[in-house]
Amino acid sequence: MILKQGTPGRLLLAWGAAALAAALLSACAAPGTGLQREAATQLQARVLEVTQASSQNDPEAALKALEGLEADLSAAQAKGQVSEERRRSITTVATAVRADLNEAISAQAAAAKAAEDARIAASQAAQAPTTAPGPAPQPAPAQGNSSGNGSDAGKNNGDKGKGKN
């Protein structure tokens, strides 16, 4: 199932990925930003993966790319290439993007389930036997002797259930 272009979750996802990209791009713009150029280049490549996957409406691939970004970020910090402040800033944006990706995955799963339920219902409806409406049932005839003046219409005169054949 592919989400529609105008889906609010997709817009949030795109904005989140763009914000993550902007945070990393601005980090390498000036010296002393808490992010060395080599680490910035590596992290920007990961952000590009996230952005491309989300623009192709593939939140699962975007989520995997985001996990790679977070792993690279941790490794760069361990090497002293990223300051704690910069790591927190990037992690905050990455957390928001992750929430959007998880929401998009949930929405796709719900849409796929709804489509499958509709397909099953349509299949069952097509297999159900179609019965044409028959003639309406006629009322049963009244029992007993209905001749006379109408006072004893519908009564079994003298029968009283004695088993006459």
PDB file of C-alpha atoms in Angstrom:
ATOM      1  CA  MET A   1       0.000   0.000   0.000  1.00  0.00           C
ATOM      2  CA  ILE A   2       1.340   3.421  -0.913  1.00  0.00           C
ATOM      3  CA  LEU A   3       0.333   6.443   1.102  1.00  0.00           C
ATOM      4  CA  LYS A   4      -1.093   9.402  -0.757  1.00  0.00           C
ATOM      5  CA  GLN A   5       1.129  12.373  -1.518  1.00  0.00           C
ATOM      6  CA  GLY A   6      -0.851  14.700   0.773  1.00  0.00           C
ATOM      7  CA  THR A   7      -0.799  12.496   3.860  1.00  0.00           C
ATOM      8  CA  PRO A   8       0.021  14.546   6.988  1.00  0.00           C
ATOM      9  CA  GLY A   9       2.365  11.810   8.250  1.00  0.00           C
ATOM     10  CA  ARG A  10       4.341  11.988   5.047  1.00  0.00           C
ATOM     11  CA  LEU A  11       4.659  15.753   5.361  1.00  0.00           C
ATOM     12  CA  LEU A  12       5.921  15.382   8.912  1.00  0.00           C
ATOM     13  CA  LEU A  13       8.353  12.736   7.748  1.00  0.00           C
ATOM     14  CA  ALA A  14       9.677  14.968   4.985  1.00  0.00           C
ATOM     15  CA  TRP A  15      10.013  17.947   7.337  1.00  0.00           C
ATOM     16  CA  GLY A  16      11.758  15.825   9.936  1.00  0.00           C
ATOM     17  CA  ALA A  17      14.225  14.455   7.411  1.00  0.00           C
ATOM     18  CA  ALA A  18      14.821  17.968   6.079  1.00  0.00           C
ATOM     19  CA  ALA A  19      15.410  19.268   9.606  1.00  0.00           C
ATOM     20  CA  LEU A  20      17.885  16.469  10.262  1.00  0.00           C
ATOM     21  CA  ALA A  21      19.687  17.288   7.020  1.00  0.00           C
ATOM     22  CA  ALA A  22      19.728  20.996   7.873  1.00  0.00           C
ATOM     23  CA  ALA A  23      21.128  20.303  11.332  1.00  0.00           C
ATOM     24  CA  LEU A  24      23.981  18.292   9.885  1.00  0.00           C
ATOM     25  CA  LEU A  25      24.634  20.667   7.010  1.00  0.00           C
ATOM     26  CA  SER A  26      24.811  23.655   9.308  1.00  0.00           C
ATOM     27  CA  ALA A  27      27.135  21.745  11.581  1.00  0.00           C
ATOM     28  CA  CYS A  28      29.906  21.576   9.001  1.00  0.00           C
ATOM     29  CA  ALA A  29      29.479  25.147   7.820  1.00  0.00           C
ATOM     30  CA  ALA A  30      31.639  26.762  10.483  1.00  0.00           C
ATOM     31  CA  PRO A  31      34.583  25.608  12.537  1.00  0.00           C
ATOM     32  CA  GLY A  32      34.024  24.963  16.223  1.00  0.00           C
ATOM     33  CA  THR A  33      30.539  23.524  15.766  1.00  0.00           C
ATOM     34  CA  GLY A  34      31.309  20.348  17.658  1.00  0.00           C
ATOM     35  CA  LEU A  35      31.415  18.233  14.498  1.00  0.00           C
ATOM     36  CA  GLN A  36      34.558  17.494  12.510  1.00  0.00           C
ATOM     37  CA  ARG A  37      34.372  17.653   8.721  1.00  0.00           C
ATOM     38  CA  GLU A  38      34.975  13.891   8.205  1.00  0.00           C
ATOM     39  CA  ALA A  39      32.174  12.969  10.596  1.00  0.00           C
ATOM     40  CA  ALA A  40      29.882  15.587   9.065  1.00  0.00           C
ATOM     41  CA  THR A  41      30.443  14.151   5.580  1.00  0.00           C
ATOM     42  CA  GLN A  42      29.705  10.620   6.780  1.00  0.00           C
ATOM     43  CA  LEU A  43      26.592  11.665   8.684  1.00  0.00           C
ATOM     44  CA  GLN A  44      25.342  13.743   5.751  1.00  0.00           C
ATOM     45  CA  ALA A  45      25.545  10.653   3.537  1.00  0.00           C
ATOM     46  CA  ARG A  46      23.359   8.814   6.046  1.00  0.00           C
ATOM     47  CA  VAL A  47      20.893  11.706   6.183  1.00  0.00           C
ATOM     48  CA  LEU A  48      20.690  11.591   2.391  1.00  0.00           C
ATOM     49  CA  GLU A  49      19.769   7.878   2.621  1.00  0.00           C
ATOM     50  CA  VAL A  50      16.999   8.673   5.110  1.00  0.00           C
ATOM     51  CA  THR A  51      15.709  11.536   2.971  1.00  0.00           C
ATOM     52  CA  GLN A  52      15.720   9.523  -0.252  1.00  0.00           C
ATOM     53  CA  ALA A  53      13.932   6.548   1.310  1.00  0.00           C
ATOM     54  CA  SER A  54      11.285   8.783   2.866  1.00  0.00           C
ATOM     55  CA  SER A  55      10.772  10.684  -0.408  1.00  0.00           C
ATOM     56  CA  GLN A  56      10.211   7.307  -2.120  1.00  0.00           C
ATOM     57  CA  ASN A  57       7.593   6.525   0.530  1.00  0.00           C
ATOM     58  CA  ASP A  58       9.630   3.664   1.974  1.00  0.00           C
ATOM     59  CA  PRO A  59       9.577   4.294   5.722  1.00  0.00           C
ATOM     60  CA  GLU A  60      11.095   0.900   6.540  1.00  0.00           C
ATOM     61  CA  ALA A  61      14.203   1.645   4.454  1.00  0.00           C
ATOM     62  CA  ALA A  62      14.314   5.154   5.930  1.00  0.00           C
ATOM     63  CA  LEU A  63      14.183   3.664   9.423  1.00  0.00           C
ATOM     64  CA  LYS A  64      17.122   1.351   8.621  1.00  0.00           C
ATOM     65  CA  ALA A  65      19.076   4.302   7.253  1.00  0.00           C
ATOM     66  CA  LEU A  66      18.256   6.264  10.396  1.00  0.00           C
ATOM     67  CA  GLU A  67      19.593   3.401  12.518  1.00  0.00           C
ATOM     68  CA  GLY A  68      22.803   3.560  10.473  1.00  0.00           C
ATOM     69  CA  LEU A  69      22.992   7.301  11.066  1.00  0.00           C
ATOM     70  CA  GLU A  70      22.624   6.812  14.811  1.00  0.00           C
ATOM     71  CA  ALA A  71      25.310   4.118  14.805  1.00  0.00           C
ATOM     72  CA  ASP A  72      27.676   6.373  12.850  1.00  0.00           C
ATOM     73  CA  LEU A  73      26.900   9.239  15.208  1.00  0.00           C
ATOM     74  CA  SER A  74      27.781   7.114  18.250  1.00  0.00           C
ATOM     75  CA  ALA A  75      30.993   5.929  16.599  1.00  0.00           C
ATOM     76  CA  ALA A  76      31.978   9.484  15.676  1.00  0.00           C
ATOM     77  CA  GLN A  77      31.353  10.660  19.220  1.00  0.00           C
ATOM     78  CA  ALA A  78      33.438   7.795  20.601  1.00  0.00           C
ATOM     79  CA  LYS A  79      36.311   8.955  18.345  1.00  0.00           C
ATOM     80  CA  GLY A  80      35.910  12.521  19.596  1.00  0.00           C
ATOM     81  CA  GLN A  81      34.646  13.803  16.224  1.00  0.00           C
ATOM     82  CA  VAL A  82      31.275  14.945  17.615  1.00  0.00           C
ATOM     83  CA  SER A  83      30.693  16.991  20.745  1.00  0.00           C
ATOM     84  CA  GLU A  84      28.056  15.907  23.265  1.00  0.00           C
ATOM     85  CA  GLU A  85      26.021  19.017  22.529  1.00  0.00           C
ATOM     86  CA  ARG A  86      26.009  18.327  18.777  1.00  0.00           C
ATOM     87  CA  ARG A  87      25.176  14.645  19.385  1.00  0.00           C
ATOM     88  CA  ARG A  88      22.169  15.637  21.517  1.00  0.00           C
ATOM     89  CA  SER A  89      21.004  18.081  18.856  1.00  0.00           C
ATOM     90  CA  ILE A  90      21.208  15.477  16.091  1.00  0.00           C
ATOM     91  CA  THR A  91      19.672  12.780  18.297  1.00  0.00           C
ATOM     92  CA  THR A  92      16.696  15.022  19.119  1.00  0.00           C
ATOM     93  CA  VAL A  93      15.908  15.510  15.436  1.00  0.00           C
ATOM     94  CA  ALA A  94      16.541  11.820  14.685  1.00  0.00           C
ATOM     95  CA  THR A  95      14.087  10.841  17.446  1.00  0.00           C
ATOM     96  CA  ALA A  96      11.377  13.000  15.882  1.00  0.00           C
ATOM     97  CA  VAL A  97      12.067  11.492  12.451  1.00  0.00           C
ATOM     98  CA  ARG A  98      11.928   7.982  13.968  1.00  0.00           C
ATOM     99  CA  ALA A  99       8.491   8.733  15.457  1.00  0.00           C
ATOM    100  CA  ASP A 100       7.267   9.922  12.041  1.00  0.00           C
ATOM    101  CA  LEU A 101       8.672   6.817  10.353  1.00  0.00           C
ATOM    102  CA  ASN A 102       7.015   4.513  12.878  1.00  0.00           C
ATOM    103  CA  GLU A 103       3.725   6.361  12.370  1.00  0.00           C
ATOM    104  CA  ALA A 104       4.047   5.979   8.598  1.00  0.00           C
ATOM    105  CA  ILE A 105       4.772   2.243   8.967  1.00  0.00           C
ATOM    106  CA  SER A 106       1.716   1.839  11.222  1.00  0.00           C
ATOM    107  CA  ALA A 107      -0.463   3.752   8.768  1.00  0.00           C
ATOM    108  CA  GLN A 108       0.736   1.575   5.886  1.00  0.00           C
ATOM    109  CA  ALA A 109       0.062  -1.588   7.889  1.00  0.00           C
ATOM    110  CA  ALA A 110      -3.445  -0.392   8.787  1.00  0.00           C
ATOM    111  CA  ALA A 111      -4.163   0.515   5.164  1.00  0.00           C
ATOM    112  CA  ALA A 112      -2.882  -2.862   3.982  1.00  0.00           C
ATOM    113  CA  LYS A 113      -5.079  -4.660   6.523  1.00  0.00           C
ATOM    114  CA  ALA A 114      -8.127  -2.627   5.477  1.00  0.00           C
ATOM    115  CA  ALA A 115      -7.433  -3.402   1.817  1.00  0.00           C
ATOM    116  CA  GLU A 116      -7.063  -7.116   2.586  1.00  0.00           C
ATOM    117  CA  ASP A 117     -10.291  -7.125   4.612  1.00  0.00           C
ATOM    118  CA  ALA A 118     -12.091  -5.409   1.731  1.00  0.00           C
ATOM    119  CA  ARG A 119     -10.654  -7.919  -0.740  1.00  0.00           C
ATOM    120  CA  ILE A 120     -11.808 -10.842   1.411  1.00  0.00           C
ATOM    121  CA  ALA A 121     -15.276  -9.338   1.809  1.00  0.00           C
ATOM    122  CA  ALA A 122     -15.555  -8.792  -1.947  1.00  0.00           C
ATOM    123  CA  SER A 123     -14.393 -12.344  -2.622  1.00  0.00           C
ATOM    124  CA  GLN A 124     -16.942 -13.753  -0.194  1.00  0.00           C
ATOM    125  CA  ALA A 125     -19.697 -11.640  -1.698  1.00  0.00           C
ATOM    126  CA  ALA A 126     -18.807 -12.897  -5.179  1.00  0.00           C
ATOM    127  CA  GLN A 127     -18.893 -16.521  -4.017  1.00  0.00           C
ATOM    128  CA  ALA A 128     -22.209 -16.213  -2.144  1.00  0.00           C
ATOM    129  CA  PRO A 129     -25.107 -17.862  -4.038  1.00  0.00           C
ATOM    130  CA  THR A 130     -27.492 -15.359  -5.470  1.00  0.00           C
ATOM    131  CA  THR A 131     -31.112 -16.324  -4.942  1.00  0.00           C
ATOM    132  CA  ALA A 132     -33.756 -14.657  -7.006  1.00  0.00           C
ATOM    133  CA  PRO A 133     -36.764 -13.660  -4.965  1.00  0.00           C
ATOM    134  CA  GLY A 134     -39.579 -16.123  -5.582  1.00  0.00           C
ATOM    135  CA  PRO A 135     -43.302 -15.491  -5.500  1.00  0.00           C
ATOM    136  CA  ALA A 136     -44.644 -14.325  -2.175  1.00  0.00           C
ATOM    137  CA  PRO A 137     -46.226 -17.144  -0.155  1.00  0.00           C
ATOM    138  CA  GLN A 138     -50.020 -17.264  -0.311  1.00  0.00           C
ATOM    139  CA  PRO A 139     -52.025 -17.293   2.920  1.00  0.00           C
ATOM    140  CA  ALA A 140     -53.279 -20.715   3.968  1.00  0.00           C
ATOM    141  CA  PRO A 141     -56.992 -21.357   3.285  1.00  0.00           C
ATOM    142  CA  ALA A 142     -59.300 -21.136   6.281  1.00  0.00           C
ATOM    143  CA  GLN A 143     -60.347 -24.456   7.770  1.00  0.00           C
ATOM    144  CA  GLY A 144     -63.866 -25.583   8.491  1.00  0.00           C
ATOM    145  CA  ASN A 145     -67.249 -24.846   7.035  1.00  0.00           C
ATOM    146  CA  SER A 146     -67.504 -21.265   6.052  1.00  0.00           C
ATOM    147  CA  SER A 147     -70.972 -21.408   4.585  1.00  0.00           C
ATOM    148  CA  GLY A 148     -73.926 -20.019   6.406  1.00  0.00           C
ATOM    149  CA  ASN A 149     -74.739 -16.716   7.894  1.00  0.00           C
ATOM    150  CA  GLY A 150     -71.197 -15.963   8.921  1.00  0.00           C
ATOM    151  CA  SER A 151     -71.660 -16.614  12.605  1.00  0.00           C
ATOM    152  CA  ASP A 152     -69.815 -19.909  12.475  1.00  0.00           C
ATOM    153  CA  ALA A 153     -67.320 -19.076   9.719  1.00  0.00           C
ATOM    154  CA  GLY A 154     -64.025 -20.873  10.184  1.00  0.00           C
ATOM    155  CA  LYS A 155     -65.303 -23.309  12.805  1.00  0.00           C
ATOM    156  CA  ASN A 156     -65.362 -27.043  12.388  1.00  0.00           C
ATOM    157  CA  ASN A 157     -68.980 -27.654  13.082  1.00  0.00           C
ATOM    158  CA  GLY A 158     -69.366 -30.675  15.206  1.00  0.00           C
ATOM    159  CA  ASP A 159     -65.821 -31.834  14.782  1.00  0.00           C
ATOM    160  CA  LYS A 160     -64.497 -30.955  18.253  1.00  0.00           C
ATOM    161  CA  GLY A 161     -61.302 -32.882  17.452  1.00  0.00           C
ATOM    162  CA  LYS A 162     -62.838 -36.372  17.615  1.00  0.00           C
ATOM    163  CA  GLY A 163     -60.695 -37.708  14.825  1.00  0.00           C
ATOM    164  CA  LYS A 164     -63.065 -37.827  11.874  1.00  0.00           C
ATOM    165  CA  ASN A 165     -61.478 -39.027   8.709  1.00  0.00           C
TER     166      ASN A 165
END
